[in-house]
Coordinates of C-alpha atoms (C1' of nucleotides) in Angstrom, one line a residue:
Chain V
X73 CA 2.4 -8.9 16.4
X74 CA 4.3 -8.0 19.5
X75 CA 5.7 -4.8 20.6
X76 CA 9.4 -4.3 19.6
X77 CA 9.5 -2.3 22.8
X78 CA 8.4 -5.5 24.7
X79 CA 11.0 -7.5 22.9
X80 CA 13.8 -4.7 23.9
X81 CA 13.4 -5.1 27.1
X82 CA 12.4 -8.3 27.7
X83 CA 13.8 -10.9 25.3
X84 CA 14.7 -13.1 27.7
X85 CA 11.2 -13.6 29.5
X86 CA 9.8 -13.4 25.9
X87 CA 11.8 -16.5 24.9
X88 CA 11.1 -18.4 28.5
X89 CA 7.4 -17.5 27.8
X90 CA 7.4 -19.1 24.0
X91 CA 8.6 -22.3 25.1
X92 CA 5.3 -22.7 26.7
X93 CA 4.4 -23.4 22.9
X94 CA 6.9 -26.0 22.6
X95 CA 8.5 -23.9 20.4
X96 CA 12.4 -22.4 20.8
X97 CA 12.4 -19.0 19.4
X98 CA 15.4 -17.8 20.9
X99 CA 17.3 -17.7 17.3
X100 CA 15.0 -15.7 16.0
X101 CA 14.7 -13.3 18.7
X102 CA 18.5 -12.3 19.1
X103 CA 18.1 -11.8 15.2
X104 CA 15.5 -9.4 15.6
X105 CA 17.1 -7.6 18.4
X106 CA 20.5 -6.9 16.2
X107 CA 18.2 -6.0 12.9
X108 CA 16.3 -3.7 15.3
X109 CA 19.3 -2.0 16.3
X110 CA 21.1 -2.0 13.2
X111 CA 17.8 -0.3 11.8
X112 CA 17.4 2.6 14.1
X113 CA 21.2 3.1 14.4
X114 CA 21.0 3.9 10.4
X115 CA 17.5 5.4 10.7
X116 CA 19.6 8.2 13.3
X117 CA 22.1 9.0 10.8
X118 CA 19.6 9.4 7.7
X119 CA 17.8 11.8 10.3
X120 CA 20.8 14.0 11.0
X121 CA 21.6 14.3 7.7
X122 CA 17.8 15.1 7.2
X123 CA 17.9 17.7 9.6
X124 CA 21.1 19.3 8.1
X125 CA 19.8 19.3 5.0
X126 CA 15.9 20.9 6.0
X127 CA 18.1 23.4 8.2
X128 CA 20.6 24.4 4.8
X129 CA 17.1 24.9 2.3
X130 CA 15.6 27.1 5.2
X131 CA 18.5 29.2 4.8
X132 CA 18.8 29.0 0.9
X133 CA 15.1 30.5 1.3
X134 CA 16.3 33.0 3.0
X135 CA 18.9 34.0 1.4
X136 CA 17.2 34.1 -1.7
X137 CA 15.0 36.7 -0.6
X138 CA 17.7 38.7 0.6
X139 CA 18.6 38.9 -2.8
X140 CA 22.1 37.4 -1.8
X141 CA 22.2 34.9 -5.0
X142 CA 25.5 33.7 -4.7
X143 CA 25.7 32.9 -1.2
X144 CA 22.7 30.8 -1.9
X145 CA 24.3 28.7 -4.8
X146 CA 27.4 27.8 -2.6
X147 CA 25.1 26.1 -0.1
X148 CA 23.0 24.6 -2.7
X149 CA 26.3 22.0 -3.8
X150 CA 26.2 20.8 -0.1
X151 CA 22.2 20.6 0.0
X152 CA 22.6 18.1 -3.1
X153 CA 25.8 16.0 -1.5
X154 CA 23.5 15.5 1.6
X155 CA 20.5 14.7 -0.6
X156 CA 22.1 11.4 -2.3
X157 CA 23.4 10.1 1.0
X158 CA 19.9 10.4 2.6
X159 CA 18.6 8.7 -0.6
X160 CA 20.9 6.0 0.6
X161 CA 20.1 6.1 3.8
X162 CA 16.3 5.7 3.9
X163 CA 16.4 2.7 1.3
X164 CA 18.9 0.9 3.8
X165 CA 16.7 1.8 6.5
X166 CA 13.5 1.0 5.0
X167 CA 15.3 -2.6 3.9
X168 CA 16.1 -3.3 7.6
X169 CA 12.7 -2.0 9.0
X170 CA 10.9 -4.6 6.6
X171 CA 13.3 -7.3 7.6
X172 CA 12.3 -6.6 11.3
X173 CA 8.7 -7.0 10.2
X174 CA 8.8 -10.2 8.1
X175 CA 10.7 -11.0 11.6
X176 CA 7.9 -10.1 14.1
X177 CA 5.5 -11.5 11.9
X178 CA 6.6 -15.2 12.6
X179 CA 6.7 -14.9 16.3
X180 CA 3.2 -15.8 17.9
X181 CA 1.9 -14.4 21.3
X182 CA 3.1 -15.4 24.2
X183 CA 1.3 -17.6 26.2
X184 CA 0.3 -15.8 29.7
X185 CA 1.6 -17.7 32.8
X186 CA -1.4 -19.3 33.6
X187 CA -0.9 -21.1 30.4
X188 CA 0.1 -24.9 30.9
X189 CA 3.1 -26.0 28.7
X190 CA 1.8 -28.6 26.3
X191 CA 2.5 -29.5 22.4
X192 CA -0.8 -31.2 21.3
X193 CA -4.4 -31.0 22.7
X194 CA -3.7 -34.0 24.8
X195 CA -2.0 -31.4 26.8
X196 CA -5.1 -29.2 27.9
X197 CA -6.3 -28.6 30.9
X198 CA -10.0 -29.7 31.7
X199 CA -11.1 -27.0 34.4
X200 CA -14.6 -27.7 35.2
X201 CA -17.4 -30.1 33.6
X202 CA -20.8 -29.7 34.1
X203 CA -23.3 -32.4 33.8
X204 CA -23.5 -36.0 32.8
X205 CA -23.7 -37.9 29.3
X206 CA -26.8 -38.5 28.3
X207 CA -28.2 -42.0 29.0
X208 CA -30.4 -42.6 26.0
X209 CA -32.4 -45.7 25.1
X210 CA -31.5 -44.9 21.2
X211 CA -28.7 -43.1 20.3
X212 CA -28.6 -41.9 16.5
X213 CA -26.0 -39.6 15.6
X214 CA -27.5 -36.1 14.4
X215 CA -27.3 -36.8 10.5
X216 CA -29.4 -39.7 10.9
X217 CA -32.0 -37.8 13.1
X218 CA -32.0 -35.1 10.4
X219 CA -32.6 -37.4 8.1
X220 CA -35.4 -39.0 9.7
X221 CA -37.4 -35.5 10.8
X222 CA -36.3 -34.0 7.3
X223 CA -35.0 -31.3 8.9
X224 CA -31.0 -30.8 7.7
X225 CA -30.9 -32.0 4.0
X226 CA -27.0 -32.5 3.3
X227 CA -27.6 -34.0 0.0
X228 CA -29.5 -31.1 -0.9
X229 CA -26.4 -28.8 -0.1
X230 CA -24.1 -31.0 -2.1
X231 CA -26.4 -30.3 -5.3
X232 CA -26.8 -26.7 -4.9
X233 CA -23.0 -25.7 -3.7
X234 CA -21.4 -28.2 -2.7
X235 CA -20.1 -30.8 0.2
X236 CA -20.4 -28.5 3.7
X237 CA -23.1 -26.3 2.5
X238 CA -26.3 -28.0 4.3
X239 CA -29.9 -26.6 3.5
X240 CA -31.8 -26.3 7.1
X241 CA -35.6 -26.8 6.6
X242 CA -38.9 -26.6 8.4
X243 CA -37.8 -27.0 12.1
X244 CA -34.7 -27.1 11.4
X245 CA -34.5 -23.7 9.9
X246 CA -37.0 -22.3 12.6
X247 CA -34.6 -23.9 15.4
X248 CA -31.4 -22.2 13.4
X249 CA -33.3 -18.6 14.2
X250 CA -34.2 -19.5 17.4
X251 CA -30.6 -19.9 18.4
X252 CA -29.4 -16.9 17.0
X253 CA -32.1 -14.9 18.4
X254 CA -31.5 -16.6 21.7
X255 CA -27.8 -16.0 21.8
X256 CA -28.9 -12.5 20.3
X257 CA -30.9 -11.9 22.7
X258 CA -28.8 -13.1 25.9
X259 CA -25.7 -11.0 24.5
X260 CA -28.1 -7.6 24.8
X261 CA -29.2 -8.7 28.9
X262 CA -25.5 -8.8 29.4
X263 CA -24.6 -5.3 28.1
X264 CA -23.3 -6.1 24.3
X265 CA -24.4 -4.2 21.6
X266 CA -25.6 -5.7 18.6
X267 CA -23.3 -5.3 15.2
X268 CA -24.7 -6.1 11.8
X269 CA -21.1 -6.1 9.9
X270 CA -20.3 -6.8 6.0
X271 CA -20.2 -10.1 5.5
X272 CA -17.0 -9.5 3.1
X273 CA -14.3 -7.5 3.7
X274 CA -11.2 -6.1 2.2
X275 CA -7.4 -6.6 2.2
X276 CA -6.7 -4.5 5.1
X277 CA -9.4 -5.8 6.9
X278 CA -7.8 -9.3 6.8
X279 CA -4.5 -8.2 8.2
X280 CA -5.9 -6.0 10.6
X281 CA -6.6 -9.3 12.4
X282 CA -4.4 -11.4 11.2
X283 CA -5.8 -14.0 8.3
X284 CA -3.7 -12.7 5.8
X285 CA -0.8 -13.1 4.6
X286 CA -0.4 -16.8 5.8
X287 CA -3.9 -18.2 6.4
X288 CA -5.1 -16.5 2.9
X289 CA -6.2 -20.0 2.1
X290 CA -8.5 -20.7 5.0
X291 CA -10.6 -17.5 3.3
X292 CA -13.0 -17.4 0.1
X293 CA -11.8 -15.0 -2.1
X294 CA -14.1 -12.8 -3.8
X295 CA -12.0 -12.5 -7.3
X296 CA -13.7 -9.7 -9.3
X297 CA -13.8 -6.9 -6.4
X298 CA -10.5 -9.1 -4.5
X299 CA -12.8 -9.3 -1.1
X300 CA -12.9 -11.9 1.2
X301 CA -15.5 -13.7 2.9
X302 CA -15.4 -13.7 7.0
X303 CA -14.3 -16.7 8.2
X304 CA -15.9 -14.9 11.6
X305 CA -17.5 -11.8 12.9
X306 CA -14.3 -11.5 14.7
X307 CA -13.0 -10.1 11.6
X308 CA -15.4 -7.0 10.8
X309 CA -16.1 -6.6 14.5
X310 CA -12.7 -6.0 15.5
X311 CA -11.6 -4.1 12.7
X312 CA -14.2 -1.6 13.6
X313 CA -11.9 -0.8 16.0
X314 CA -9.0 -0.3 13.3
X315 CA -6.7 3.2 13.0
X316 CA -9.1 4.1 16.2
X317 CA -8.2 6.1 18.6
X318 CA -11.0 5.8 21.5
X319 CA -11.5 7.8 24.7
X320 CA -11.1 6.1 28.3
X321 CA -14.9 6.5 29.0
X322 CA -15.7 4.4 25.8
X323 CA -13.7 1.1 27.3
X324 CA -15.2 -1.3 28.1
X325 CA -16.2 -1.7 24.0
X326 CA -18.5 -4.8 24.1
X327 CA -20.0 -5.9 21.0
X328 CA -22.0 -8.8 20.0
X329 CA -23.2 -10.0 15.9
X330 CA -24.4 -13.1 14.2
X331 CA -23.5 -13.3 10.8
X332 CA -22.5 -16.8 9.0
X333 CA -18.9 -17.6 8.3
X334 CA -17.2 -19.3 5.5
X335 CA -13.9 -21.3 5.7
X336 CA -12.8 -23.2 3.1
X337 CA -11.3 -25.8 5.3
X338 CA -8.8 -27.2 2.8
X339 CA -6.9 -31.0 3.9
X340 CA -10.1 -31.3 6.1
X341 CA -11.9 -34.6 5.6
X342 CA -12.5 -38.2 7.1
X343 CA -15.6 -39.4 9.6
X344 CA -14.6 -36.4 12.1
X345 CA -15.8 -34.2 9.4
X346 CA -19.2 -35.9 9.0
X347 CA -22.8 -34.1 9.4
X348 CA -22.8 -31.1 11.4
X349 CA -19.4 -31.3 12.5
X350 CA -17.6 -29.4 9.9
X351 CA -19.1 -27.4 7.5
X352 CA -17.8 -24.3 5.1
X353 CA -20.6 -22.3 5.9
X354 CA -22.2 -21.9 9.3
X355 CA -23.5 -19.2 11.5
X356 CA -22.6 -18.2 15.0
X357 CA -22.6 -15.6 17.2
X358 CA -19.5 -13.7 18.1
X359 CA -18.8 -11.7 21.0
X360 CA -15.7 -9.1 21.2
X361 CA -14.5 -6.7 23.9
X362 CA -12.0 -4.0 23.7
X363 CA -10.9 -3.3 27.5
X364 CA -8.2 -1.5 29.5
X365 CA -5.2 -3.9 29.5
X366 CA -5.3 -4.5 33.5
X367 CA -9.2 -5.4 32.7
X368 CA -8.7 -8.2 30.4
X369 CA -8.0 -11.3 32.1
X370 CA -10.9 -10.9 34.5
X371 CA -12.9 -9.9 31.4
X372 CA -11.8 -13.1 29.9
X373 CA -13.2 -14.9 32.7
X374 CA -16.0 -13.0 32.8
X375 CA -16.8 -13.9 28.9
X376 CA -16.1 -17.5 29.5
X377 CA -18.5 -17.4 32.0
X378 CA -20.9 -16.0 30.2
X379 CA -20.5 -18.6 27.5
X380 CA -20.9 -21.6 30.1
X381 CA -24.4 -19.8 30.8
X382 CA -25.4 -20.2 27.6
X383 CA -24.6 -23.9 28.0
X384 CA -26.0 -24.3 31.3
X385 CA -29.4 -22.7 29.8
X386 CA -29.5 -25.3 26.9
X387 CA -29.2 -28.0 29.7
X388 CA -25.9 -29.3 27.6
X389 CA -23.6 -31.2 28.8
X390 CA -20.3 -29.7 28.7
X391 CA -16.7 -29.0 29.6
X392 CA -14.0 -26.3 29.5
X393 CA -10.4 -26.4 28.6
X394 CA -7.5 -24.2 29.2
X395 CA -5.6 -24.7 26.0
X396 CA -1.9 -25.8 26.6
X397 CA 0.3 -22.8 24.8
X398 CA 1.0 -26.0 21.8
X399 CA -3.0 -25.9 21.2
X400 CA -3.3 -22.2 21.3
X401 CA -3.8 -19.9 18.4
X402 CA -1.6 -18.3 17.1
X403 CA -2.3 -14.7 18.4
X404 CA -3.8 -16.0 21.7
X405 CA -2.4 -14.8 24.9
X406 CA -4.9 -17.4 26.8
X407 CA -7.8 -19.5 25.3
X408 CA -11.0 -21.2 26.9
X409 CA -12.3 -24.0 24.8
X410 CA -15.6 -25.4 25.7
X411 CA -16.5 -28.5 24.5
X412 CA -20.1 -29.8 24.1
X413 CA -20.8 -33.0 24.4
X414 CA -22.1 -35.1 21.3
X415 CA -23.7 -38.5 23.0
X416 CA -24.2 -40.2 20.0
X417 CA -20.9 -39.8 18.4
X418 CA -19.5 -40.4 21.9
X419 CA -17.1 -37.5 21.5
X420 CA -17.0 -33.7 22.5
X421 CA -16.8 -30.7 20.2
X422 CA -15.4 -27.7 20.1
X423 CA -18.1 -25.1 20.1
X424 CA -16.5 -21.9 21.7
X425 CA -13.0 -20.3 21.8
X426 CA -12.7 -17.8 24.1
X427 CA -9.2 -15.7 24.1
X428 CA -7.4 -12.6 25.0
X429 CA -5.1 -12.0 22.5
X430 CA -3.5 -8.4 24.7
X431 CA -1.7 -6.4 21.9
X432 CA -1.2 -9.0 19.8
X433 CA -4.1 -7.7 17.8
X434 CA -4.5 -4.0 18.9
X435 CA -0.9 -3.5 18.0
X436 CA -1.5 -4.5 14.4
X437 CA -4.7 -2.9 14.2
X438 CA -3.6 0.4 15.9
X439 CA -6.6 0.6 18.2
X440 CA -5.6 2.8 21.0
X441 CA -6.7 4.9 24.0
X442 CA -5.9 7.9 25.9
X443 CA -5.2 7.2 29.7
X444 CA -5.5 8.8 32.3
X445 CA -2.6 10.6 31.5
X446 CA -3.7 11.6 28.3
X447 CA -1.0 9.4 26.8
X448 CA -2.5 7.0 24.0
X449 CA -2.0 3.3 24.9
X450 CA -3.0 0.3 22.7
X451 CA -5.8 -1.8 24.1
X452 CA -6.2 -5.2 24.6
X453 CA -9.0 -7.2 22.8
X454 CA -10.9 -10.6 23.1
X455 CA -13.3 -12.3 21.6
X456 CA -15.4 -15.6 22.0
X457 CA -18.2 -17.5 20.6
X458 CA -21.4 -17.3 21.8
X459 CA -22.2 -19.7 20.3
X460 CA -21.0 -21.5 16.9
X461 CA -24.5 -23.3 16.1
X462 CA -23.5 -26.6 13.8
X463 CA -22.2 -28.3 17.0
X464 CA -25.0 -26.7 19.4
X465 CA -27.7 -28.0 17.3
X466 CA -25.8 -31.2 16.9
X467 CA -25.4 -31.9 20.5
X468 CA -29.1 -31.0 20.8
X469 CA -30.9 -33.1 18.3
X470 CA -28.7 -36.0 20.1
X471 CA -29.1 -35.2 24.0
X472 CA -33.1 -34.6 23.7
X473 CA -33.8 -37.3 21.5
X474 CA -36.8 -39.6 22.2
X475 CA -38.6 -42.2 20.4
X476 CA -41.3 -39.6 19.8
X477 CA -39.0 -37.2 18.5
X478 CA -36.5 -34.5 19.5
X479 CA -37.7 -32.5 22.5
X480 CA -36.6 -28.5 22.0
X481 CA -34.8 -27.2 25.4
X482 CA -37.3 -25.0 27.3
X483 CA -35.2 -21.7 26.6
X484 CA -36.0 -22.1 23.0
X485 CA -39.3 -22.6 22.8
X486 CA -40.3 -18.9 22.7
X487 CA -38.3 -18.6 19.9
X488 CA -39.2 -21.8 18.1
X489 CA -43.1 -21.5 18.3
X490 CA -42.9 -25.6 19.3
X491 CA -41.7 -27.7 21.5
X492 CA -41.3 -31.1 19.8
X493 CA -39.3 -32.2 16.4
X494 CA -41.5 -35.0 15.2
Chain N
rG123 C1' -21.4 0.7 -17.0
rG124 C1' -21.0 6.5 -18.3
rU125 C1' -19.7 11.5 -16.7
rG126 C1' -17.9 14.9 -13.1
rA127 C1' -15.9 16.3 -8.3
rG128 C1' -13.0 15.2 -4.3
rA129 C1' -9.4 12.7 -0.4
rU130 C1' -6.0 17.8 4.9
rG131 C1' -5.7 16.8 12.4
rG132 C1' -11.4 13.5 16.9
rG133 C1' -15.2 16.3 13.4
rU134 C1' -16.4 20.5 9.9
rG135 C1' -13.1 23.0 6.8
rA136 C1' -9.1 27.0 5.0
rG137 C1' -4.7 26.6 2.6
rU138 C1' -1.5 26.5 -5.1
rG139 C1' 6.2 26.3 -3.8
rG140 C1' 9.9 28.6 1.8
rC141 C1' 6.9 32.8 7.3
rU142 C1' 2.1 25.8 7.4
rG143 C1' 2.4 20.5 11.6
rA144 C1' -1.0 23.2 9.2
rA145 C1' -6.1 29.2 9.8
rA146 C1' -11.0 29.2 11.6
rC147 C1' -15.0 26.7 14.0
rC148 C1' -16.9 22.5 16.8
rA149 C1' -15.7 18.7 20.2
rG150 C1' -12.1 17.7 24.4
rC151 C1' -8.9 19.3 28.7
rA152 C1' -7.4 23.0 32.5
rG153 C1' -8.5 27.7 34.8
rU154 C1' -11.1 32.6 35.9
rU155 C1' -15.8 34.6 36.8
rU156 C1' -21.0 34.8 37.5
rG157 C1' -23.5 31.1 40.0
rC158 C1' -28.8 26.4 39.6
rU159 C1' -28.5 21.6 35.9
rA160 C1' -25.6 26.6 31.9
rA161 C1' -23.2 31.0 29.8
rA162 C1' -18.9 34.3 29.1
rC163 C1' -13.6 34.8 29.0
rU164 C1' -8.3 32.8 29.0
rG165 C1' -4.9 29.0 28.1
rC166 C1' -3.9 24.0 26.3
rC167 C1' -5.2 20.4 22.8
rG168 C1' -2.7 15.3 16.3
rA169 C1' 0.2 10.7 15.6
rA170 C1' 4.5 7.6 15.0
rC171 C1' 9.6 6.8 15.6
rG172 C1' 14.4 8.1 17.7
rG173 C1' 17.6 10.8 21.5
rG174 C1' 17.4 12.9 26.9
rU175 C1' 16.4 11.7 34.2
rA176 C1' 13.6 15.8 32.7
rA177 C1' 12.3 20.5 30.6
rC178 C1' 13.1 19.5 25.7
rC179 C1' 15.3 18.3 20.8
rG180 C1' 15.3 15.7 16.0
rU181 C1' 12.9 13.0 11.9
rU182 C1' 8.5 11.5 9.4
rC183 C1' 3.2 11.9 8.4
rC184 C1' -2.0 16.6 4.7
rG185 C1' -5.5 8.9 0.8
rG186 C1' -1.1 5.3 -1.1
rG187 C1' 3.4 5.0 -4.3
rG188 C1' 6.9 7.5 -7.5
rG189 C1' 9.0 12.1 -9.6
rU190 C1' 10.4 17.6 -10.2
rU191 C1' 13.0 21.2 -6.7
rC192 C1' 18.1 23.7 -2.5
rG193 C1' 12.9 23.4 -0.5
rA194 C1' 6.2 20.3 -1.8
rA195 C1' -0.1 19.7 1.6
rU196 C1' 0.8 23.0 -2.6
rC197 C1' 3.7 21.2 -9.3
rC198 C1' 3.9 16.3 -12.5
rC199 C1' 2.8 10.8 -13.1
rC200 C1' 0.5 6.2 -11.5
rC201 C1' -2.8 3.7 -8.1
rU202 C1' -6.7 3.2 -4.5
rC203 C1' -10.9 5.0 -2.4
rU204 C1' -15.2 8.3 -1.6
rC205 C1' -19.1 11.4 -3.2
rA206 C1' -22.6 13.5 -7.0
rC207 C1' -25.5 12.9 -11.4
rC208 C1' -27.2 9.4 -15.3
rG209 C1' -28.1 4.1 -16.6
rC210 C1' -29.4 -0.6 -14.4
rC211 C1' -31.5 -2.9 -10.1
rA212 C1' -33.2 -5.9 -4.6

RNA sequence: GGUGAGAUGGGUGAGUGGCUGAAACCAGCAGUUUGCUAAACUGCCGAACGGGUAACCGUUCCGGGGGUUCGAAUCCCCCUCUCACCGCCA
């Protein structure tokens, strides 16, 4: 959500800024400015009538106990004319205020100035590639090679839960852990702390960052105890971080977790969706920093380098986009994609997001800090994958494919136990 | 699932109708003093919103919502959550 201060002040830069989203939010922001300051001019007069009125019972009370009855009873009548019109009052005001929020609520972030104007993802920005496709004498996509090691079992999945659920066996399920611990493991050498979160959360927790109310179909809902399941560590991680209050000294917050995710994924489906390359349960790793606001854009190149080493490490293929403000999320101030490439399917995937979403979050959340000053400030937070596996382990069965079977990249083979998927 | 207790500021925890935005203690900040990785003493120290150049002023907030009252942290109703004990159980 963005600051009503910010839009105060700035509306005009605010609107200039949207448009990088292809989107013309003027309307809307002139209507929030007059509900704004329709909302605090009432909210002043309910106060002053408030203030009359505390000021008249401290003198009733007073009164009272100077035994002078009477005089207290005369100012009583006005006490009770000044209660019905602040009755009044305060349900106008609280009407407006609620308007303003079902207002702020539709406007996204806005896109930093970095941010290349763009409507689709046609309109990113490819800022670096590293390596070369894969020349391959065969080249089966990674269902077919998981098929023929026996080590993803789709059909499996389909009978115990259902289309998107895979069962991971063997060396499959041993290179799963190996990635997580790897990732795990990289995330502690660069100064994240681990975080073991719920895996479900509550109500508050999904508008603390923002899933609910409008993407409360993207979630699986827990009916009988109305809890959610994460759709990303993003979700617990951050709201840590909710109603919090932290201390200067405790910035930079960097925390790391693997847990799964769940998405439902509704209207998804077609070849795009095939194997590995959608699924409604997966696991990945999720970094997220909470950082001084004049910190976070080199942190967010810092974390998008970090993810690129993971990448380099794996000895993928790769490349990395500046999303256009059309392709952004929602909340994102400024996103990395990086992209993996899949040589088989002759396409790239998505495999991190890396954004900094400012106060879009913090604001919402209420996480805060005390300056220097000793004044409390809202933070700004990111977050990034590191890594989402499905596409990871897709692009690796494919890229180390041999005729004698799928070699494992050399960073993983303390953590697989073998070096070879035969 | 059953029974009981509770929800107060960064933390512990007083407070049962006006003198309480809230005692005390701890933590934190500033200073004084003695000086060796510290003690003693003094002062400051919640948040949001609005007004003012500022000092400052006003309003709201004691889990959430509603009610009684001139006046509510304190009384009444509803909800949520937490804890303890019992039952069940990885």
């Amino acid at each position: 959500m963005l600051l009503i201060s910010r839009i105060r002040e700035n509306h005009e830069e605010i609107i200039e800024r949207l448009k990088t989203r292809g989107l013309d939010m003027s309307e809307i922001v002139n209507n929030i400015l007059t509900v704004d300051a329709n909302a605090r001019r009432t909210r002043n007069e309910m106060e002053s009538a408030q203030a009359e009125s505390n000021q008249l019972a401290a003198q009733i009370g007073k009164l009272i106990k100077e035994g002078k009855k009477d005089e207290a009873e005369s100012i009583k009548n006005r006490t009770s004319e000044l209660k019905t019109s602040v009755k009044e009052l305060s349900e106008k005001v609280q009407g407006l205020e609620n308007q303003l929020k079902e207002l702020l609520y539709t406007i996204p972030n806005t896109p930093n100035v970095s941010v290349p104007r763009g409507k689709s993802a046609d309109d990113n920005k490819e800022v670096k590639k590293v390596g070369e496709p894969k020349q391959l004498t065969q080249k089966l996509p990674h269902w077919e090679l998981a098929a023929k090691y026996g080590i993803i079992d789709f059909d499996l999945g389909v009978k115990l839960t259902g289309a998107g659920f895979p069962v991971y066996r063997g060396k499959g399920a041993r290179l799963q852990r190996a990635l997580i611990q790897f990732f795990l493991d990289e995330g502690y050498k660069n100064g994240y702390t681990e975080v073991q979160p719920p895996l479900m959360v509550n109500e508050a927790s999904g508008y603390g960052t923002g899933q609910l109310p409008d993407k409360e179909g993207q979630m699986y809902h827990v009916g009988v105890e109305d809890l959610y399941l994460i759709p990303t560590a993003e979700v617990p991680i951050t709201n840590m971080y909710r109603d919090v209050i932290l201390k200067e000294g405790d910035l930079p917050v960097k925390n790391c977790g693997y847990t799964p995710c769940f998405r439902r994924e509704a209207g998804s489906y077609g070849a795009h969706v095939r194997g590995l390359n959608r699924l409604h349960q997966f696991d990945k790793v999720e970094i997220v920093q909470i950082v001084k606001p004049e910190d976070s854009y080199g942190v967010l190149e810092d974390m998008s380098d970090y993810v690129q080493s993971l990448l380099d490490k794996l000895g993928l293929h790769y490349r990395v986009l500046l999303l256009c403000g059309g392709d952004m999320g929602f909340t994102s101030a400024k996103t990395y994609d990086m992209e993996v490439w899949s040589p088989a399917q002759e396409m790239w995937l998505e495999c991190s997001s890396v954004s900094n979403f400012e106060t879009f979050q913090t604001n919402r959340l209420k996480c805060r800090f005390k300056n220097e000053q000793g004044k409390t400030e809202l933070a700004h937070s990111l977050n990034g994958s590191a890594l989402a596996l499905p596409r990871i382990v897709a692009a690796i069965l494919e890229t180390y494919q041999t005729e004698n079977g799928i070699v494992v990249p050399e960073v993983l083979r303390s953590y697989t136990g073998f070096d070879i998927i035969d």
